[in-house]
Coordinates of C-alpha atoms and ligand atoms in Angstrom, one line a residue:
X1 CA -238.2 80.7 -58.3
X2 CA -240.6 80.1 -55.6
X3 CA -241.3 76.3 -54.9
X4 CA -244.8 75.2 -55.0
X5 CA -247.1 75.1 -52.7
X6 CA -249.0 71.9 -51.6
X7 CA -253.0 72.2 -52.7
X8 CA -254.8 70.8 -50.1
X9 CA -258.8 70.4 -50.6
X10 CA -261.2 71.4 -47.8
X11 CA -264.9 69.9 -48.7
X12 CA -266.9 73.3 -48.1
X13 CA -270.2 72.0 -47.3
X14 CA -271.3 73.1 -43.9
X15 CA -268.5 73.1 -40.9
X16 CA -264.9 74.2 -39.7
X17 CA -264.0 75.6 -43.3
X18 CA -262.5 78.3 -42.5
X19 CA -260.6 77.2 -39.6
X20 CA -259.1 74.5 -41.6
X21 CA -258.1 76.5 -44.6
X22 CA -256.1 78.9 -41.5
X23 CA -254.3 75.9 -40.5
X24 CA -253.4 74.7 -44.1
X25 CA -251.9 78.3 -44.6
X26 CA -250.0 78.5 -41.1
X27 CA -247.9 75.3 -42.7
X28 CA -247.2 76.6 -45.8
X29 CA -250.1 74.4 -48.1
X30 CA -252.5 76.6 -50.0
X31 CA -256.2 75.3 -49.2
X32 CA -258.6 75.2 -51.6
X33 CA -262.3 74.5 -51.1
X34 CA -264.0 71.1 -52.6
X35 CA -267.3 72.0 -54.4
X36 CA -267.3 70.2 -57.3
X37 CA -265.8 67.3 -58.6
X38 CA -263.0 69.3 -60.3
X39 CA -261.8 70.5 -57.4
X40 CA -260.7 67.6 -56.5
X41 CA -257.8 67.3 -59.2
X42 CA -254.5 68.1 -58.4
X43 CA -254.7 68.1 -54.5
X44 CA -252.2 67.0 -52.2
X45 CA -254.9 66.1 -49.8
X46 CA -258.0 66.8 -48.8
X47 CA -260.2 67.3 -45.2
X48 CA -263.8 66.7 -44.5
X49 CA -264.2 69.3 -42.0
X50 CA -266.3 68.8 -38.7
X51 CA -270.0 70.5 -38.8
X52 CA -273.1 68.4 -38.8
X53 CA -273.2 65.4 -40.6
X54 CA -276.0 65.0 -41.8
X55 CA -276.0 67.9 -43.8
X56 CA -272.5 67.1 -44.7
X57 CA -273.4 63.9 -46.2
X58 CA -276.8 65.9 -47.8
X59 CA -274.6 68.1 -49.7
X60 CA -272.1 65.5 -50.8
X61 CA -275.3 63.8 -52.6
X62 CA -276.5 67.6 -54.2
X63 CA -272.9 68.4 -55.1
X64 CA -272.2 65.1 -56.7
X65 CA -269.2 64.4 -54.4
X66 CA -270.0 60.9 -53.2
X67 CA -268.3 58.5 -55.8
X68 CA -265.6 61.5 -57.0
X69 CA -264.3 61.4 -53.4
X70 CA -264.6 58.0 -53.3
X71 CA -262.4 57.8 -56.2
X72 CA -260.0 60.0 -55.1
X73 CA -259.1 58.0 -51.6
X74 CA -258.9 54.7 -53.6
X75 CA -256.5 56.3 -56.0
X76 CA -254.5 57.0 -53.0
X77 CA -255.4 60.4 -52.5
X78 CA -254.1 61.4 -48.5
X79 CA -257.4 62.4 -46.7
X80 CA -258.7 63.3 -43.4
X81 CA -261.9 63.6 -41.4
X82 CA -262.3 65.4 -38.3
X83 CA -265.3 65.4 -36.2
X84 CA -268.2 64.7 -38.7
X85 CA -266.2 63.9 -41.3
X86 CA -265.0 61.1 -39.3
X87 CA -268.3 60.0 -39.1
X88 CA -268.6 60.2 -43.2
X89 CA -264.9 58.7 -43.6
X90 CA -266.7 55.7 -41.8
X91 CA -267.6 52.2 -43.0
X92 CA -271.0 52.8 -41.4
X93 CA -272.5 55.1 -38.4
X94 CA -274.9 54.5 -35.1
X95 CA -276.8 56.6 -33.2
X96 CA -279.1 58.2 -35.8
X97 CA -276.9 57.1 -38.5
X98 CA -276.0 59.1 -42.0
X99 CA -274.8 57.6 -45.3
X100 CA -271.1 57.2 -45.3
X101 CA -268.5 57.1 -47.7
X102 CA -267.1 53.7 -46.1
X103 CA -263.6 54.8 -46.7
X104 CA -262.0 54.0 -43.1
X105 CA -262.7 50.5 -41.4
X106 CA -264.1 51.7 -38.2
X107 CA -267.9 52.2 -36.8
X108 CA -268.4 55.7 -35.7
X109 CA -270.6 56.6 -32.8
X110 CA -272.3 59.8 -33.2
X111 CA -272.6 62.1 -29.9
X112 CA -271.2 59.9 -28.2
X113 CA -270.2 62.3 -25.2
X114 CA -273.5 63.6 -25.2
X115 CA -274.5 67.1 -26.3
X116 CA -272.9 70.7 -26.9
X117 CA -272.7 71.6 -23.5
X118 CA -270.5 67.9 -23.1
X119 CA -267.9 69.3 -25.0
X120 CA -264.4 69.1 -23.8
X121 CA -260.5 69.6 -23.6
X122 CA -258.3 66.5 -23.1
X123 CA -255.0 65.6 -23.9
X124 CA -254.0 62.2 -25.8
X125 CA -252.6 59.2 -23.9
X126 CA -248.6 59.1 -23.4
X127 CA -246.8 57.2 -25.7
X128 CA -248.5 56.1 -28.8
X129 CA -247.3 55.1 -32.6
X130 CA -247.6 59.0 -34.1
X131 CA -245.8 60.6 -30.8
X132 CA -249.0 62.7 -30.1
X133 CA -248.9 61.9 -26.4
X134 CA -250.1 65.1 -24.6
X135 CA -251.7 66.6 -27.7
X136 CA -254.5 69.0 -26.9
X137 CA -257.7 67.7 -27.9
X138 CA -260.7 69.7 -28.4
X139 CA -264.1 67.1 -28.7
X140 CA -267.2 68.9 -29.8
X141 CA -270.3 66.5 -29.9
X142 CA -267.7 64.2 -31.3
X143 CA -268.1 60.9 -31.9
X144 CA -266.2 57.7 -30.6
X145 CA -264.8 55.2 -32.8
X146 CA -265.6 51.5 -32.9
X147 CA -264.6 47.9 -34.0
X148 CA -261.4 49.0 -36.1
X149 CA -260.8 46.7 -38.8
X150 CA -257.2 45.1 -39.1
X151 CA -255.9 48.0 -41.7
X152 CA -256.8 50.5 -39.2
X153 CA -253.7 51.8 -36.8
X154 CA -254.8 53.6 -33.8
X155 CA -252.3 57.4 -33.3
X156 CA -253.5 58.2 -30.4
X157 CA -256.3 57.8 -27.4
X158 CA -258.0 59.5 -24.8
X159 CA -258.6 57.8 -21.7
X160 CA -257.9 54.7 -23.8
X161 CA -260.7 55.3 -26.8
X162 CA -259.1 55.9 -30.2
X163 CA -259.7 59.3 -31.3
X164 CA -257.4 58.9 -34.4
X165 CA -257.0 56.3 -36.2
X166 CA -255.2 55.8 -39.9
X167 CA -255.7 53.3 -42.7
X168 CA -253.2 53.6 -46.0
X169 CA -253.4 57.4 -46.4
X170 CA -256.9 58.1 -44.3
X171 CA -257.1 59.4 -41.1
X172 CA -260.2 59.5 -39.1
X173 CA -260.3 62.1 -36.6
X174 CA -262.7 62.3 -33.7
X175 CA -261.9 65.9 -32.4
X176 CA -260.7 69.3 -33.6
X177 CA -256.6 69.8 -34.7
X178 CA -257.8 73.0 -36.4
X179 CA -259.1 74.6 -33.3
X180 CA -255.7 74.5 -31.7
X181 CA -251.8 76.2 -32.3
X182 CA -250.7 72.4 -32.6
X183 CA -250.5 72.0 -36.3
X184 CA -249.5 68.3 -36.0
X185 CA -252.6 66.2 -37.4
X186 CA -252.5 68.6 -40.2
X187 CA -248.4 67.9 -40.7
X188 CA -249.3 64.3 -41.2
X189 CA -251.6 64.5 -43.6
X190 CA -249.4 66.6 -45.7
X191 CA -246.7 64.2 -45.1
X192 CA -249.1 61.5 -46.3
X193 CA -250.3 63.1 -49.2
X194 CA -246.6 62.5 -50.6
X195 CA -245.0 66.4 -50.4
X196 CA -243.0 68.3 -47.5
X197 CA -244.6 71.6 -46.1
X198 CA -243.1 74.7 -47.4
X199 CA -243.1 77.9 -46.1
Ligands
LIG1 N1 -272.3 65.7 -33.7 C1 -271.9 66.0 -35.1 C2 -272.5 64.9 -36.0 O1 -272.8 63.8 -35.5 C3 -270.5 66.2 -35.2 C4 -270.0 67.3 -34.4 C5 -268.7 68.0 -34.9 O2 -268.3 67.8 -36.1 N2 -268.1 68.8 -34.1 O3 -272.5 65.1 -37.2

């Protein structure tokens, strides 16, 4: 009998959908994308993709998502949020700011590089608690991440900024793990949401 397959959630708003659900496959979990409140139950975990914020956070309102997901991460639920999702993992956001879900202890700083034509490569700081020292980092009008409250644990840096940072089973996420071969932001999230990947 086959064993079963982790059902991780990827909000399908506006963003890196697609990408994500790729990645989620490539380690054995079966994506599913997050519409509706429903969709929620029975996940392993669940990403907030990267995209624009702002019309991330729109649709969460239309689809009714805000207080489900909200839910979710305080019933334990494993989740991540890359890029804009950061941002709306966030206990509040600068910079033309966006309602959050206030789910991570940390300040996010929208475009904080600057614009699309600032985006950029870089690999994490050496050393670190996560072992993602060297990890290739793709930023795309990402935002920077301040004032972590005492929960939050820093993974890993770039020139000495946090760009992911954890608290209980969230991780924040300032640039893009799907956008790379390296699976290994996904891996902890899996690992988080309580199952091992399967192939
Ligand atoms: N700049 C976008 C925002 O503030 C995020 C960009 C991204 O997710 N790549 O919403």
């Amino acid at each position: 009998m086959p064993a079963s397959r982790p059902i991780v959630g990827v909000l399908g708003i506006q963003g890196d959908i697609e990408k994500h659900l790729n990645a989620l496959d490539r380690l054995g979990a079966k994506g599913r994308r997050v519409l509706a409140p429903g969709d929620l139950s029975g996940l392993t975990a669940l990403i907030l993709p990267g995209g624009e914020s702002t019309t991330i956070s729109k649709g969460l309102v239309r689809h009714e998502l805000v207080k489900p997901i909200q839910q979710y991460a305080e019933g334990g639920g494993a989740i991540l949020g890359t890029c804009a999702g950061a941002i709306l993992l966030s206990r509040a956001s600068r910079n033309h700011p966006v309602p959050t879900l206030g789910l991570v202890d940390v300040e996010a700083e929208r475009n904080a590089y600057g614009t699309q034509t600032d985006s950029f490569v870089a690999p994490a700081d050496p050393g670190g608690a996560a072992g993602l020292g060297g990890l290739e980092c793709v930023f795309i009008r990402a935002p920077r991440l301040h004032a972590p409250g005492e929960g939050v644990e820093i993974l890993a840096c770039v020139d000495g900024a946090p760009v992911l940072v954890r608290e209980g089973n969230r991780f924040a996420c300032t640039f893009h793990p799907e956008l790379t071969d390296d699976l290994r932001v996904h891996a902890l999230l899996l690992e988080a949401g309580g199952r091992p990947c399967e192939s």
